[in-house]
Coordinates of C-alpha atoms in Angstrom, one line a residue:
K1239 CA 64.4 195.9 221.9
R1240 CA 64.9 198.1 224.6
L1241 CA 60.8 198.2 225.1
I1242 CA 61.1 194.6 226.3
M1243 CA 62.5 196.0 229.3
S1244 CA 59.9 195.7 232.5
K1245 CA 61.3 198.1 234.3
T1246 CA 63.2 201.6 233.7
Y1247 CA 66.3 202.1 236.2
S1248 CA 69.1 204.2 237.1
K1249 CA 72.4 203.4 235.4
A1250 CA 74.1 203.8 238.8
A1251 CA 71.8 201.2 240.5
A1252 CA 72.1 198.8 237.5
G1253 CA 75.8 198.5 238.4
T1254 CA 74.9 197.4 241.6
F1255 CA 72.8 194.5 243.2
I1256 CA 70.6 196.2 245.0
L1257 CA 67.7 195.9 241.9
N1258 CA 68.1 192.0 242.3
K1259 CA 66.5 192.1 246.0
E1260 CA 63.3 191.8 244.3
E1261 CA 63.6 189.3 241.4
P1262 CA 63.1 185.7 241.5
I1263 CA 65.9 183.4 242.2
H1264 CA 68.3 186.6 241.8
R1265 CA 67.4 187.3 245.1
W1266 CA 68.3 183.9 246.8
Y1267 CA 71.9 185.2 247.6
S1268 CA 72.4 188.9 247.8
Y1269 CA 76.2 189.8 246.7
L1270 CA 77.2 193.4 247.8
E1271 CA 79.7 193.0 244.9
G1272 CA 77.3 192.1 241.8
Y1273 CA 75.5 193.8 239.3
S1274 CA 71.6 193.7 238.2
S1275 CA 70.1 191.3 236.1
C1276 CA 68.5 194.2 234.3
L1277 CA 71.9 195.7 233.2
I1278 CA 72.7 192.1 231.8
D1279 CA 69.2 191.9 230.3
D1280 CA 70.0 195.6 228.6
L1281 CA 73.5 194.7 227.3
I1282 CA 72.0 191.0 225.8
L1283 CA 69.2 192.9 223.9
E1284 CA 71.9 195.2 222.9
V1285 CA 74.2 193.0 221.1
G1286 CA 71.2 190.8 219.9
A1287 CA 70.2 187.8 221.9
E1288 CA 69.9 186.0 218.2
K1289 CA 73.4 186.9 217.9
I1290 CA 75.0 185.2 221.0
G1291 CA 75.5 181.7 221.5
T1292 CA 77.7 181.3 223.9
I1293 CA 78.6 183.8 227.1
Y1294 CA 81.2 183.2 229.7
D1295 CA 82.3 184.8 232.8
P1296 CA 85.4 184.9 234.1
F1297 CA 84.3 186.3 237.8
C1298 CA 81.0 185.1 237.9
G1299 CA 80.1 185.6 241.7
T1300 CA 76.3 184.6 242.2
G1301 CA 75.5 183.9 238.8
T1302 CA 74.0 186.9 237.4
T1303 CA 75.1 186.9 233.7
A1304 CA 74.5 183.0 233.6
L1305 CA 71.0 183.3 234.5
V1306 CA 69.9 186.1 232.1
A1307 CA 71.7 184.4 229.7
S1308 CA 69.7 181.2 230.6
K1309 CA 66.7 183.2 229.9
Y1310 CA 67.5 183.6 226.8
G1311 CA 68.2 180.2 226.1
I1312 CA 72.4 181.0 226.0
D1313 CA 74.5 178.5 226.9
S1314 CA 76.8 180.1 229.2
Y1315 CA 80.3 179.0 230.7
Y1316 CA 81.6 180.5 234.0
S1317 CA 85.1 180.6 236.3
E1318 CA 84.6 181.4 240.1
T1319 CA 87.4 179.9 242.6
N1320 CA 85.1 180.7 245.7
P1321 CA 83.2 177.3 246.2
F1322 CA 80.6 178.6 248.1
M1323 CA 79.8 181.2 245.0
R1324 CA 80.1 178.0 242.4
S1325 CA 77.2 176.3 244.7
V1326 CA 75.1 179.2 244.5
I1327 CA 75.2 179.6 240.8
E1328 CA 74.7 176.1 240.5
A1329 CA 71.6 176.2 242.5
K1330 CA 70.3 178.8 240.2
I1331 CA 70.8 177.6 236.9
N1332 CA 71.2 173.9 236.6
C1333 CA 69.3 173.1 240.1
V1334 CA 66.5 174.9 239.4
K1335 CA 66.4 173.9 235.6
R1336 CA 67.0 169.8 236.5
L1337 CA 64.0 170.5 238.7
R1338 CA 61.3 172.0 236.7
E1339 CA 62.4 169.7 233.6
S1340 CA 62.3 166.1 235.6
D1341 CA 58.3 167.4 236.8
V1342 CA 59.7 167.6 240.5
G1343 CA 59.8 171.5 240.5
S1344 CA 59.7 172.6 244.0
K1345 CA 57.6 169.0 245.7
H1346 CA 60.8 168.5 247.8
L1347 CA 61.1 172.1 248.7
K1348 CA 57.5 172.2 250.1
E1349 CA 57.6 169.5 251.6
F1350 CA 61.4 171.1 253.8
L1351 CA 59.2 174.1 254.2
D1352 CA 55.9 171.9 256.0
A1353 CA 58.7 170.2 258.4
L1354 CA 59.6 173.0 259.0
G1355 CA 56.3 174.5 260.3
E1356 CA 55.9 173.0 263.6
Y1357 CA 59.5 173.8 264.7
H1358 CA 60.5 173.8 268.3
Y1359 CA 64.3 173.2 269.3
R1360 CA 64.9 171.7 272.5
R1361 CA 68.6 172.5 273.8
R1362 CA 69.4 169.2 275.2
N1363 CA 73.2 170.2 276.0
R1364 CA 74.2 170.3 273.2
S1365 CA 77.3 171.3 272.2
T1366 CA 77.9 175.4 271.4
V1367 CA 81.4 174.4 270.2
W1368 CA 81.9 175.2 266.2
D1369 CA 85.2 175.3 265.6
G1370 CA 85.7 178.3 266.2
F1371 CA 83.2 180.3 264.8
E1372 CA 81.5 180.2 267.8
K1373 CA 82.2 183.7 268.3
Y1374 CA 80.7 185.2 265.7
F1375 CA 77.0 183.8 266.8
D1376 CA 74.9 184.1 270.6
D1377 CA 74.4 180.3 271.9
D1378 CA 70.9 180.5 271.0
V1379 CA 71.2 181.2 267.6
L1380 CA 74.3 178.6 266.9
L1381 CA 72.3 175.6 268.0
K1382 CA 69.6 176.7 265.5
V1383 CA 72.1 177.1 262.8
K1384 CA 73.8 173.8 263.5
D1385 CA 70.3 172.0 263.9
L1386 CA 68.8 173.8 260.7
Q1387 CA 72.2 172.5 259.0
K1388 CA 72.1 169.0 259.9
R1389 CA 67.9 169.2 258.4
T1390 CA 68.7 170.6 255.1
M1391 CA 72.2 167.6 254.7
K1392 CA 69.4 165.2 254.9
I1393 CA 67.1 166.2 252.1
L1394 CA 67.4 163.1 249.8
D1395 CA 66.6 165.7 246.5
P1396 CA 70.5 166.5 245.5
D1397 CA 69.1 169.4 243.4
T1398 CA 66.7 170.6 246.6
R1399 CA 69.4 170.3 248.9
Q1400 CA 72.1 172.6 247.4
I1401 CA 68.9 175.2 246.8
A1402 CA 68.5 174.6 250.4
M1403 CA 72.0 175.1 252.0
V1404 CA 72.2 178.5 249.3
I1405 CA 68.9 179.5 251.1
L1406 CA 70.1 178.6 254.4
A1407 CA 73.3 180.3 253.8
S1408 CA 71.6 183.7 253.0
V1409 CA 70.0 184.6 256.3
I1410 CA 73.4 183.4 258.0
V1411 CA 75.2 186.3 258.3
R1412 CA 71.8 188.4 259.4
A1413 CA 71.7 185.8 262.2
S1414 CA 75.1 186.2 263.4
K1415 CA 76.5 188.8 265.5
M1416 CA 78.0 190.1 262.0
T1417 CA 77.4 192.4 259.2
R1418 CA 78.5 192.7 255.9
Q1419 CA 79.1 196.1 254.6
G1420 CA 81.7 196.3 252.8
D1421 CA 83.5 193.6 254.7
L1422 CA 82.2 191.2 256.9
R1423 CA 82.6 192.6 260.6
F1424 CA 81.2 192.7 264.2
A1425 CA 78.1 194.8 264.0
K1426 CA 77.6 197.6 266.3
A1427 CA 75.2 197.7 268.6
N1428 CA 72.2 199.9 266.4
E1429 CA 73.4 197.1 263.1
K1430 CA 70.8 194.5 264.7
H1431 CA 67.8 194.2 265.1
E1432 CA 66.2 191.1 267.3
C1433 CA 64.0 189.9 264.3
D1434 CA 67.7 189.3 262.8
R1435 CA 68.3 186.3 265.2
D1436 CA 64.7 184.5 264.8
I1437 CA 66.9 182.7 261.6
V1438 CA 64.0 179.9 261.3
S1439 CA 61.8 182.4 261.0
N1440 CA 63.8 184.1 258.0
F1441 CA 65.1 180.8 256.5
K1442 CA 61.1 179.7 255.8
Q1443 CA 60.4 182.7 254.6
K1444 CA 63.1 183.0 252.1
I1445 CA 62.2 179.1 251.0
E1446 CA 58.7 180.2 250.5
D1447 CA 60.3 183.1 248.1
A1448 CA 62.1 179.9 246.5
I1449 CA 58.9 177.5 246.5
S1450 CA 57.7 180.7 243.8
D1451 CA 60.3 181.3 241.9
I1452 CA 61.0 177.7 241.5
D1453 CA 57.2 177.7 240.6
S1454 CA 57.0 181.0 238.3
I1455 CA 58.0 181.5 234.5
D1456 CA 58.8 184.9 235.4
V1457 CA 62.7 184.0 235.1
P1458 CA 63.1 180.9 232.6
T1459 CA 66.1 178.5 232.4
R1460 CA 65.9 177.2 229.2
A1461 CA 70.0 176.7 229.2
D1462 CA 72.3 175.3 231.4
T1463 CA 75.6 176.5 232.5
K1464 CA 79.0 175.3 232.7
C1465 CA 82.1 176.1 234.9
L1466 CA 85.1 176.0 232.7
S1467 CA 87.7 176.4 235.3
E1468 CA 87.8 177.5 239.3
D1469 CA 90.5 180.0 238.1
S1470 CA 89.9 181.8 235.2
R1471 CA 93.3 182.2 233.9
D1472 CA 93.5 178.3 233.4
I1473 CA 90.2 178.3 230.8
T1474 CA 92.0 175.9 227.6
A1475 CA 88.8 176.7 225.3
E1476 CA 89.7 177.7 221.9
D1477 CA 87.4 179.5 220.0
L1478 CA 84.0 178.3 221.9
I1479 CA 82.5 182.1 223.6
D1480 CA 80.5 184.6 221.4
C1481 CA 80.8 187.3 224.4
V1482 CA 82.2 187.7 227.8
I1483 CA 80.4 190.2 230.3
T1484 CA 82.2 190.0 233.6
S1485 CA 83.1 192.5 236.3
P1486 CA 86.3 191.5 238.0
P1487 CA 87.6 191.8 241.2
Y1488 CA 88.0 195.0 242.2
L1489 CA 91.3 196.4 242.8
N1490 CA 90.0 197.3 246.2
G1491 CA 91.4 194.9 249.6
T1492 CA 88.9 193.9 249.5
N1493 CA 88.6 189.5 251.2
Y1494 CA 86.4 188.3 248.8
V1495 CA 86.7 184.5 250.6
R1496 CA 86.6 186.5 254.0
N1497 CA 83.6 187.7 253.3
T1498 CA 81.9 184.8 252.7
K1499 CA 83.5 182.5 255.5
L1500 CA 80.3 182.1 257.6
E1501 CA 79.1 180.4 254.2
L1502 CA 82.2 178.4 253.7
K1503 CA 81.7 176.8 257.2
L1504 CA 78.0 176.3 257.2
A1505 CA 78.0 174.9 253.7
G1506 CA 81.4 172.7 254.2
F1507 CA 84.1 174.1 252.4
I1508 CA 86.3 174.8 255.5
T1509 CA 86.1 173.7 258.5
T1510 CA 87.9 176.3 260.8
E1511 CA 89.1 179.8 259.7
K1512 CA 93.1 178.3 259.1
D1513 CA 91.4 176.8 255.8
L1514 CA 91.1 180.1 254.5
P1515 CA 94.7 181.1 253.2
T1516 CA 94.2 178.2 250.7
L1517 CA 91.0 179.7 249.4
H1518 CA 92.6 183.4 249.1
S1519 CA 95.5 182.6 247.7
K1520 CA 93.4 181.2 244.7
G1521 CA 92.2 183.3 242.1
I1522 CA 93.7 186.7 240.7
I1523 CA 95.7 188.7 243.2
A1524 CA 93.1 191.7 244.5
G1525 CA 93.1 192.2 248.0
I1526 CA 95.9 192.2 250.5
N1527 CA 95.0 188.6 251.9
N1528 CA 95.6 187.5 248.3
V1529 CA 99.4 188.2 248.5
S1530 CA 101.1 185.2 249.7
K1531 CA 104.0 183.2 249.5
R1532 CA 102.7 181.0 246.7
N1533 CA 101.9 184.1 244.1
I1534 CA 104.4 186.4 244.5
G1535 CA 106.5 185.0 242.0
F1536 CA 105.9 186.9 238.6
E1537 CA 107.2 190.0 237.6
S1538 CA 105.6 193.3 237.5
P1539 CA 104.0 194.6 234.1
K1540 CA 106.3 197.5 232.8
Y1541 CA 103.2 199.7 232.6
V1542 CA 102.1 199.1 235.8
Q1543 CA 105.9 200.4 237.2
P1544 CA 105.3 204.4 237.7
Y1545 CA 102.6 203.6 239.7
L1546 CA 105.0 201.2 242.0
D1547 CA 107.9 204.1 242.5
Q1548 CA 105.3 206.3 243.7
L1549 CA 103.4 203.7 246.1
E1550 CA 106.3 202.2 247.7
P1551 CA 107.0 205.5 250.0
V1552 CA 104.0 206.2 251.4
A1553 CA 102.1 202.7 250.9
Y1554 CA 100.9 202.0 254.8
D1555 CA 100.9 198.3 254.2
K1556 CA 104.1 197.2 252.2
R1557 CA 101.8 194.5 250.7
I1558 CA 99.7 197.2 249.0
P1559 CA 102.3 197.6 245.9
I1560 CA 102.6 193.6 245.7
M1561 CA 99.0 193.4 245.4
I1562 CA 98.9 196.3 242.3
A1563 CA 101.6 194.7 240.4
G1564 CA 100.1 191.2 240.8
Y1565 CA 96.5 192.2 240.0
F1566 CA 97.9 193.6 236.8
H1567 CA 99.9 190.8 236.2
D1568 CA 96.9 188.4 236.7
M1569 CA 94.7 190.3 234.6
E1570 CA 97.1 190.1 231.8
L1571 CA 97.3 186.0 231.7
V1572 CA 93.1 186.0 231.9
I1573 CA 92.9 188.2 229.2
E1574 CA 95.3 186.1 226.9
R1575 CA 93.4 183.2 227.8
L1576 CA 89.9 185.1 226.4
T1577 CA 91.8 185.8 223.0
H1578 CA 92.0 181.6 222.8
A1579 CA 88.6 181.1 224.2
M1580 CA 87.0 183.7 222.0
K1581 CA 85.5 183.6 219.2
D1582 CA 87.3 186.1 216.2
N1583 CA 84.8 189.2 215.9
G1584 CA 83.6 188.4 219.9
I1585 CA 82.3 191.0 222.3
F1586 CA 83.7 191.4 225.4
I1587 CA 81.9 193.4 228.2
M1588 CA 83.3 194.6 231.1
D1589 CA 82.5 196.3 234.2
I1590 CA 85.2 198.3 236.3
G1591 CA 86.1 201.2 238.3
D1592 CA 89.7 202.5 239.3
S1593 CA 91.4 202.7 242.7
Q1594 CA 92.9 204.8 245.4
F1595 CA 96.0 204.0 247.6
A1596 CA 97.6 206.8 250.4
G1597 CA 96.9 209.1 247.7
I1598 CA 97.6 207.6 244.5
H1599 CA 95.6 207.7 241.9
I1600 CA 95.5 204.1 239.9
P1601 CA 93.7 204.1 236.2
T1602 CA 92.6 200.7 236.6
H1603 CA 90.7 200.6 233.6

């Protein structure tokens, strides 16, 4: 079965998104925290695709697990609290599947690309204000971002429109003054190039890739995916899932919502940065900014207490012990729900890493 694999890869690389950057459809939106499609391929083949009727990813990210499952004709389910990521998952699987099955395919995307072929933007005294997000862009770039956003929203076909918005979102950080190196931050002078600011050319190139991917059979979409709930702690399914393959948020303080704030703004999921805390407080507690008055009324699991006792005197932020206690409390709830959602003798595969804060090792596994 392993001979079916078309490429060789290192195990270290398989646990990262880097191998997806040239993979059809997977490449539409890069996600530093993701893992590779070949890892999921390998796991499904190891288990036996014919033995799996349903797969669930409770922390689906950009939908790698669900997209690989679709290739094998396996129905998949997912949870994902970030609304922009949910739009990516839907675009890569359900939108592509509907376009292919309706024979519309890439027709409307090609028409949109043709319309961009003679793109000439004139400023015409338009506003460079964007609800506070203007500080992340040079004025001329922001005007093009807003113009391309409007053009994309005018695409009549809803599936094509959603795919195009994901593609535009995939180049917005590159065009901005920001860089995503672990966390989203302002880029240093040597981290940006003039070609990065050319959002029109970069957008058009990515659309060409998407057209090629939709028209290709290299990544077939044979099954739909369905959101069971935004938050995996809220799933109510009983005896539905044969296999879970997932990588939960790492206990490392990463703010997964803040890292996608430009995409969230572009796609209309937030208006200003004041809307971000509401999204921060959703999902399991894995980052410092997840800790809020909305989610601190819980009892710490007893097995975590020895680590909290070591941390509390040395933690450089008083929220760190709360974050750690909250992480295991929330993950306990997820796993408890999975005991109901999974069938007897179901298969559970989780990619996880340990953490360290103020010199105190937290054996997350």
